[in-house]
Coordinates of C-alpha atoms in Angstrom, one line a residue:
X895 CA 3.2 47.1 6.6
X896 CA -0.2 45.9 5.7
X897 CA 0.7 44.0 3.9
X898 CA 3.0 42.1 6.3
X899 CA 0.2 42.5 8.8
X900 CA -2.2 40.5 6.6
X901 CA 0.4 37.6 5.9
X902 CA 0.8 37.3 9.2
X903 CA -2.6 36.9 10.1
X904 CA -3.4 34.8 7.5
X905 CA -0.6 32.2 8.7
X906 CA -1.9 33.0 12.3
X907 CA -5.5 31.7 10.8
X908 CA -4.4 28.7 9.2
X909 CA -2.3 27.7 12.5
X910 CA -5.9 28.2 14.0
X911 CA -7.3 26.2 11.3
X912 CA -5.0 23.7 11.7
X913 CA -5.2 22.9 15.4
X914 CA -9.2 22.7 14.9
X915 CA -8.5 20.0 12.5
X916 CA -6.3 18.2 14.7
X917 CA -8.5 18.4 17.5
X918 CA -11.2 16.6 15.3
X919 CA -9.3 14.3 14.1
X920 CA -8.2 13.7 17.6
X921 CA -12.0 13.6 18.7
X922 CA -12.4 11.4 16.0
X923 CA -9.5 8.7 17.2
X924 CA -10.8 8.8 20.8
X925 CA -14.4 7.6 19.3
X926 CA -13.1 5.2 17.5
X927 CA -11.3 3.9 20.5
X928 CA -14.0 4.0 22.2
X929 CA -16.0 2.4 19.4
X930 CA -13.7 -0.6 20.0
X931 CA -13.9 -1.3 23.3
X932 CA -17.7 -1.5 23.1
X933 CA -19.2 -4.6 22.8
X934 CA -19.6 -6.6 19.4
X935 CA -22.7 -5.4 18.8
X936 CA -22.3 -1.5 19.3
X937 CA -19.0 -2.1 16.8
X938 CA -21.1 -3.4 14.2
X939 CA -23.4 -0.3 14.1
X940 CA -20.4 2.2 13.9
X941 CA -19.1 -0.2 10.9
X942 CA -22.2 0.2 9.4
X943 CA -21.6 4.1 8.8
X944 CA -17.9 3.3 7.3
X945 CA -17.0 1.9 4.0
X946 CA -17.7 -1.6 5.1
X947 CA -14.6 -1.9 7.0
X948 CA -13.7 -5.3 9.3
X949 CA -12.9 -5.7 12.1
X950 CA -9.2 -7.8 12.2
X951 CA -8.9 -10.9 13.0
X952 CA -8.5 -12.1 16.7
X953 CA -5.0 -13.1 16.4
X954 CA -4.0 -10.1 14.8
X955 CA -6.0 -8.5 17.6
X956 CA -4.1 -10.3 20.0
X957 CA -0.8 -9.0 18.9
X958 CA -1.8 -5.6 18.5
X959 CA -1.1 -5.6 14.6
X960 CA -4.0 -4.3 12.5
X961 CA -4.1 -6.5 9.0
X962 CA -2.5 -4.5 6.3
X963 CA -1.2 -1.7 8.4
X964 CA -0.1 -0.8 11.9
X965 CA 1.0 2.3 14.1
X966 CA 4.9 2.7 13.9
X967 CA 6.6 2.5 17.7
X968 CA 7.0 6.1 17.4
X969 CA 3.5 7.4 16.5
X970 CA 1.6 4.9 19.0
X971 CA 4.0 6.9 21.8
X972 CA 2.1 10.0 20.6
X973 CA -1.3 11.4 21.6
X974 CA -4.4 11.1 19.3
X975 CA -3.9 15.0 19.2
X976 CA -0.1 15.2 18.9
X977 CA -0.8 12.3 15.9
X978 CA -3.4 14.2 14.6
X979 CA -1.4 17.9 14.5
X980 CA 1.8 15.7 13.5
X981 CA 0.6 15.9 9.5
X982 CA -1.2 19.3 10.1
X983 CA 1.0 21.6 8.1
X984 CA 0.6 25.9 8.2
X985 CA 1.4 26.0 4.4
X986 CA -1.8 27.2 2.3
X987 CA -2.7 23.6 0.9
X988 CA -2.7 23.0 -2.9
X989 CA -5.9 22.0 -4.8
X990 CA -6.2 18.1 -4.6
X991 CA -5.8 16.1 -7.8
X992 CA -2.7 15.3 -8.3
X993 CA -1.9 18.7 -11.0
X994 CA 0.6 20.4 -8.8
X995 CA 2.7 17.1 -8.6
X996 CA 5.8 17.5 -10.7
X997 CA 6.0 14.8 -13.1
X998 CA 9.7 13.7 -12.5
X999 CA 8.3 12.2 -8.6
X1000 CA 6.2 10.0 -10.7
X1001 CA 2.8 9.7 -13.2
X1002 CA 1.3 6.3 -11.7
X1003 CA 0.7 5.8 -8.1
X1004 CA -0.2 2.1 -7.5
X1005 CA -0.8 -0.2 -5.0
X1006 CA 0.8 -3.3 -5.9
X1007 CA -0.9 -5.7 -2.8
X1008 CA -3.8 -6.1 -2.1
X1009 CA -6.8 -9.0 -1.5
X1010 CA -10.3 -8.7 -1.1
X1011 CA -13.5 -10.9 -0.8
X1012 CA -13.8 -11.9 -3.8
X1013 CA -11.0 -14.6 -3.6
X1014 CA -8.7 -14.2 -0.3
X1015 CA -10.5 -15.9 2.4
X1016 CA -8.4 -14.0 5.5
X1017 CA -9.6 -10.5 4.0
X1018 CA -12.5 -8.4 4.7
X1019 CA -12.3 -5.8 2.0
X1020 CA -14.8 -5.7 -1.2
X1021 CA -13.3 -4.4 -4.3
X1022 CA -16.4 -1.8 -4.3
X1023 CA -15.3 -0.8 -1.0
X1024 CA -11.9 -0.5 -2.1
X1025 CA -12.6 2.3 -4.9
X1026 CA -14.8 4.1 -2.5
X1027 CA -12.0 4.6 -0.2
X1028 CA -9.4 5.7 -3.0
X1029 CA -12.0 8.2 -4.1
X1030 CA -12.4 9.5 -0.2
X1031 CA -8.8 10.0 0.0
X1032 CA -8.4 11.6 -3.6
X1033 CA -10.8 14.2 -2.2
X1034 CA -8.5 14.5 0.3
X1035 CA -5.4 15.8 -2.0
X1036 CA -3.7 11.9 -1.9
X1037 CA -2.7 10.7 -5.0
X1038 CA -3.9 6.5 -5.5
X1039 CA -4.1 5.8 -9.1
X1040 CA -5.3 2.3 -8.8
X1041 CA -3.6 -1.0 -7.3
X1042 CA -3.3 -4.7 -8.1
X1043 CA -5.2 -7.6 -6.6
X1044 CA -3.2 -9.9 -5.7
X1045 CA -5.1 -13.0 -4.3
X1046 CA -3.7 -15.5 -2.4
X1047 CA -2.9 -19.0 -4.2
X1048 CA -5.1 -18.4 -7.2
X1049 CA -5.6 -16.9 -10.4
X1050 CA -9.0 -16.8 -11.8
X1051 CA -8.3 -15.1 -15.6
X1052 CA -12.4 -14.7 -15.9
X1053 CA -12.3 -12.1 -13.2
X1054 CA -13.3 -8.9 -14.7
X1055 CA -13.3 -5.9 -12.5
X1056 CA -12.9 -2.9 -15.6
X1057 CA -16.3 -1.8 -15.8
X1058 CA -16.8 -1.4 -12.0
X1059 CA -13.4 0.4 -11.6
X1060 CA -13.9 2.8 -14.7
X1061 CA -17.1 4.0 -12.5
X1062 CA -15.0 4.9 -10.3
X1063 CA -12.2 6.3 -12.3
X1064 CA -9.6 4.2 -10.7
X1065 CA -7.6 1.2 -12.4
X1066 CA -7.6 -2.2 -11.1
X1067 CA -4.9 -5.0 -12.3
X1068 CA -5.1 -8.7 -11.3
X1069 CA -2.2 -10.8 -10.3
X1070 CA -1.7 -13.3 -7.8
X1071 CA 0.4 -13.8 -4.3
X1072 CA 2.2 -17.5 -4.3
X1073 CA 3.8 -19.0 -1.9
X1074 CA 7.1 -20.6 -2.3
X1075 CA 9.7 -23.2 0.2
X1076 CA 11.5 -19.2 0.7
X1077 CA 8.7 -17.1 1.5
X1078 CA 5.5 -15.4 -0.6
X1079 CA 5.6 -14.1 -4.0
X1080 CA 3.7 -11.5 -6.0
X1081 CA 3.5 -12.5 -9.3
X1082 CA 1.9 -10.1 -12.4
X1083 CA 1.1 -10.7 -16.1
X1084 CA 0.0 -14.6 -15.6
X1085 CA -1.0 -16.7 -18.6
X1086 CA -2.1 -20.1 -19.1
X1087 CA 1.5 -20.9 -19.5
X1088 CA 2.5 -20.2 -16.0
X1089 CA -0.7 -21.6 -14.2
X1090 CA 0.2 -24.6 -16.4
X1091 CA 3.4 -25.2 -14.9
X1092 CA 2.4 -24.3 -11.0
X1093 CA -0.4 -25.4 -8.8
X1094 CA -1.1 -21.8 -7.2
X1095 CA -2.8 -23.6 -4.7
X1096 CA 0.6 -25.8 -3.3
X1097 CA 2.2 -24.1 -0.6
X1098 CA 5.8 -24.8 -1.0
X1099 CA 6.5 -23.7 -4.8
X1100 CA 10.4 -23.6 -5.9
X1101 CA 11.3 -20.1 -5.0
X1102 CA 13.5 -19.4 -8.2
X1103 CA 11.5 -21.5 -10.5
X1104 CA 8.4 -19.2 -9.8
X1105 CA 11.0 -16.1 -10.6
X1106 CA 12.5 -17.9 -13.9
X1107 CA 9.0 -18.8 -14.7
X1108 CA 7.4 -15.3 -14.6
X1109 CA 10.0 -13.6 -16.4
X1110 CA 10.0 -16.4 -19.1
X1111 CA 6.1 -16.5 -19.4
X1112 CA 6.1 -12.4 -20.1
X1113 CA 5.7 -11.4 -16.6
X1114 CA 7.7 -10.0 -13.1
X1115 CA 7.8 -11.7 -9.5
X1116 CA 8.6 -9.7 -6.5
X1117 CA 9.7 -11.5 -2.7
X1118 CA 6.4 -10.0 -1.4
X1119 CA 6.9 -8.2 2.1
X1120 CA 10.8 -9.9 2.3
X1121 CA 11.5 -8.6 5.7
X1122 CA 9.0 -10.5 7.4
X1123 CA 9.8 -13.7 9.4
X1124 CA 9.5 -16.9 7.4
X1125 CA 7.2 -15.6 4.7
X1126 CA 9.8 -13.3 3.5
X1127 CA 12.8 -14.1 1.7
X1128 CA 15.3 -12.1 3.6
X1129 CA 15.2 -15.1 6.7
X1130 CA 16.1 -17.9 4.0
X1131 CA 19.0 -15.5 2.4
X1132 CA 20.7 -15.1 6.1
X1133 CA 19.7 -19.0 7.7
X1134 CA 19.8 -21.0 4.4
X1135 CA 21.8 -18.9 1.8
X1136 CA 19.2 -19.1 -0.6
X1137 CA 20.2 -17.5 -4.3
X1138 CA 18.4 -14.1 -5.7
X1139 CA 20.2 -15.0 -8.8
X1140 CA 16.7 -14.6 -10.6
X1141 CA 15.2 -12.1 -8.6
X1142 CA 14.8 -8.7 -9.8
X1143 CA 12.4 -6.4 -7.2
X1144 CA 11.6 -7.1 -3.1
X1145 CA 8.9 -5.3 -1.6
X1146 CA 10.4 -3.2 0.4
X1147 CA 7.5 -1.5 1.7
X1148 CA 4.8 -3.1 2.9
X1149 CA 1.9 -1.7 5.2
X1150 CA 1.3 -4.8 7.1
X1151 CA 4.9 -4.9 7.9
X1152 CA 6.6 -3.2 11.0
X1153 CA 9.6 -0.7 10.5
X1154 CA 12.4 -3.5 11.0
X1155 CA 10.7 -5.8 8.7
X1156 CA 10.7 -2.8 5.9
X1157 CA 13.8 -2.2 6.9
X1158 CA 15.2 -5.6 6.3
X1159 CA 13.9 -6.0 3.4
X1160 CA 15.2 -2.5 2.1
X1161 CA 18.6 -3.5 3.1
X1162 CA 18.6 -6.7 1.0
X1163 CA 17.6 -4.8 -2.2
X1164 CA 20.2 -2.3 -1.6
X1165 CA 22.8 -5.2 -1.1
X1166 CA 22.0 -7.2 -3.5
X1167 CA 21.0 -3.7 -6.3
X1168 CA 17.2 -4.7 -6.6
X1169 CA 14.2 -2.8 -7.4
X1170 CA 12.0 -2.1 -4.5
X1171 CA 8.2 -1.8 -4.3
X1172 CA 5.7 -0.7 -2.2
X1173 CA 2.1 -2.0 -1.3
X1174 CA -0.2 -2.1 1.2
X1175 CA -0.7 -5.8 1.3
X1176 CA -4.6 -4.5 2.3
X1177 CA -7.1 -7.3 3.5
X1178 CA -9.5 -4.4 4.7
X1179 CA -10.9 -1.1 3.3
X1180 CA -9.1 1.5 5.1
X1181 CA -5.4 0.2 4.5
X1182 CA -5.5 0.6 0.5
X1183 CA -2.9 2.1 -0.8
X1184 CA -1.5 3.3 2.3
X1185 CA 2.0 2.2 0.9
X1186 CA 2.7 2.8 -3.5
X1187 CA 5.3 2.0 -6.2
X1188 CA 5.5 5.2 -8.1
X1189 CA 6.0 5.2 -12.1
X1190 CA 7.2 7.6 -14.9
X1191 CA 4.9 6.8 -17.1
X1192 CA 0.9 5.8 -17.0
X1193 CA 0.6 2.2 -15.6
X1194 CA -3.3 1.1 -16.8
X1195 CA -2.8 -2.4 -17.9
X1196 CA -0.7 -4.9 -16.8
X1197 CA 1.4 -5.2 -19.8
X1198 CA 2.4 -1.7 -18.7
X1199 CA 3.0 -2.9 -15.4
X1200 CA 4.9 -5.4 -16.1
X1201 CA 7.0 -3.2 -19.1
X1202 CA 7.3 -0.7 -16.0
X1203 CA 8.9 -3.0 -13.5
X1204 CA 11.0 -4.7 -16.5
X1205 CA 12.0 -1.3 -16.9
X1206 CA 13.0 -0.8 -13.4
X1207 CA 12.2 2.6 -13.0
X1208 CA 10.0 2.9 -9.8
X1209 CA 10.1 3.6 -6.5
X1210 CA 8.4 2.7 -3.6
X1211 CA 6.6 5.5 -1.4
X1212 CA 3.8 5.8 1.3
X1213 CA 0.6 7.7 0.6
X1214 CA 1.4 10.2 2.8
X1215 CA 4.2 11.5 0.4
X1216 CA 1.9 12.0 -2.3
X1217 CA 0.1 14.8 -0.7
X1218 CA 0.7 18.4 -2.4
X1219 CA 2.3 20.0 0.2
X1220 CA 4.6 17.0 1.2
X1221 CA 5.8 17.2 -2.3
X1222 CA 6.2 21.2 -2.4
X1223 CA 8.5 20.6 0.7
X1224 CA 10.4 18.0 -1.2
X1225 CA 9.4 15.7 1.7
X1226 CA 9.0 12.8 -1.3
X1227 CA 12.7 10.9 -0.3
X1228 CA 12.6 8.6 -2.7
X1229 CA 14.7 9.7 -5.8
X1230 CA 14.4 8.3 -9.2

């Protein structure tokens, strides 16, 4: 009976536990909506105490959308408590660091889209400011093993980022995002050969040339975030019966895309038997490697990344997933 009496309590405790921690965080959310409604100068104080995070620009501000990441229809109905208490969970928490993790759900958790600074001029994330944030979370029991810049139109091979990351402990890959007459395209393991044969900086590259290309070279493209309108190939397969005849892998989840758009694109790789990816397609700090592409084995250079997707076993995940107790409950729905 004590002992019964005890377990009780304790769960009666961490139920306690757990609504404190979803009133703060909802405490926190209602700051930070007031934060935003103040005027320009009162927001860039409270930025100053973040991770240099940016304010999104005014026409995604307009629509409501957040660069990189958004609310789903669903959670935006909630409260900031009910949102806060929805990920709150009564189970005794594992230690953070990814150990508890069986391996089979995955070794490498990376991001696989993102831009900063350095060389995308729509985003407002440092690469600095990116590692500080994966650390934060780590702390946090979420597994982000590194992620991929992806700049827009460009490849710059002098770029060296390996002695700032390994500071950090966190890897960081370089590839680029192109954009092509059907829609944008991530593109890793780029040489000389393929920045020979394509300007990066022409906005209407030949779709399956750029996938022919990359596998030819030693690379792998993906149709970066394919559900989307326009910029996503899933449009120019239903209105222009484009061929994915060389395509191998869609992002299929994407955080700066909305839950039809990921839907979409999910569908086509399912119809069509293609891999399926996941990044965040981050342009600011806090939407890193909110959405993964898990792997069996380490992924720490990107001729593993490539060999990976070659491969084809991966799947794509959101962060929330990799957390310890989400895993223990089996939560993880994405099956190797």
């Amino acid at each position: 009976m004590g002992a019964s009496g005890g377990g009780s309590g304790g769960a009666g405790a961490r139920r306690d536990a757990c609504t404190r921690r979803a009133a703060g965080s909802a405490a926190r959310a209602a700051r930070g909506v007031q934060a935003a409604a103040a005027p320009g100068g009162q927001r860039r104080a409270a930025a100053a105490h973040g991770f240099g995070q940016a304010t999104a620009p005014r026409g995604a501000r307009a629509t409501g959308r957040r660069q990189g990441g958004h609310l789903t229809a669903e959670r935006a109905a909630l409260t900031p408590l009910e949102r806060a208490g929805k990920n709150c969970s009564t189970r005794p928490r594992p230690s953070a660091g990814g150990a508890s993790i069986p391996a089979h759900l995955g070794h490498s958790y990376l991001d696989l889209h993102a831009h900063s600074t350095d060389a995308s001029d729509d985003a407002g994330g440092t690469v600095e400011g990116y590692l500080k944030w994966i650390v934060a979370r780590r702390r946090k029991g979420y597994r982000i093993d590194g992620f991929v810049l992806t700049e827009h139109r460009q490849f710059d091979p002098g770029l060296d980022y390996g002695t700032l990351a390994a500071q950090y402990g966190v890897t960081v890959l370089r590839g680029a995002e192109v954009e092509t007459d059907a829609g944008h395209v991530l593109v890793y393991g780029i040489d000389a050969r393929f920045t020979r044969a394509f300007d990066l900086a022409d906005v209407a590259l030949p779709y399956a040339e750029v996938f022919r290309a990359a596998r030819e070279f030693g690379g792998f493209a993906v149709g970066a975030h394919a559900g989307r309108p326009r910029i996503g190939i899933a449009e120019h397969v239903a209105q222009r019966g484009i061929s994915l005849e060389h395509v191998e892998a869609l992002e299929q989840l994407n955080g700066g895309s909305s839950v039809a758009e990921n839907a979409r694109a999910a569908a086509l790789a399912s119809a069509h038997g293609l891999g399926g990816i996941g990044g965040s397609d981050a342009h600011f700090v806090n939407a890193i490697g909110r959405c993964l592409t898990a792997f069996r084995r380490p992924v720490t250079s990107i001729e593993a990344l490539v060999e990976e997707l070659r491969a084809g076993e991966y799947h794509a995940l959101r962060v929330e997933e990799t957390l310890p107790q989400a895993v223990h409950a089996g939560e993880s729905g994405n099956a190797w």
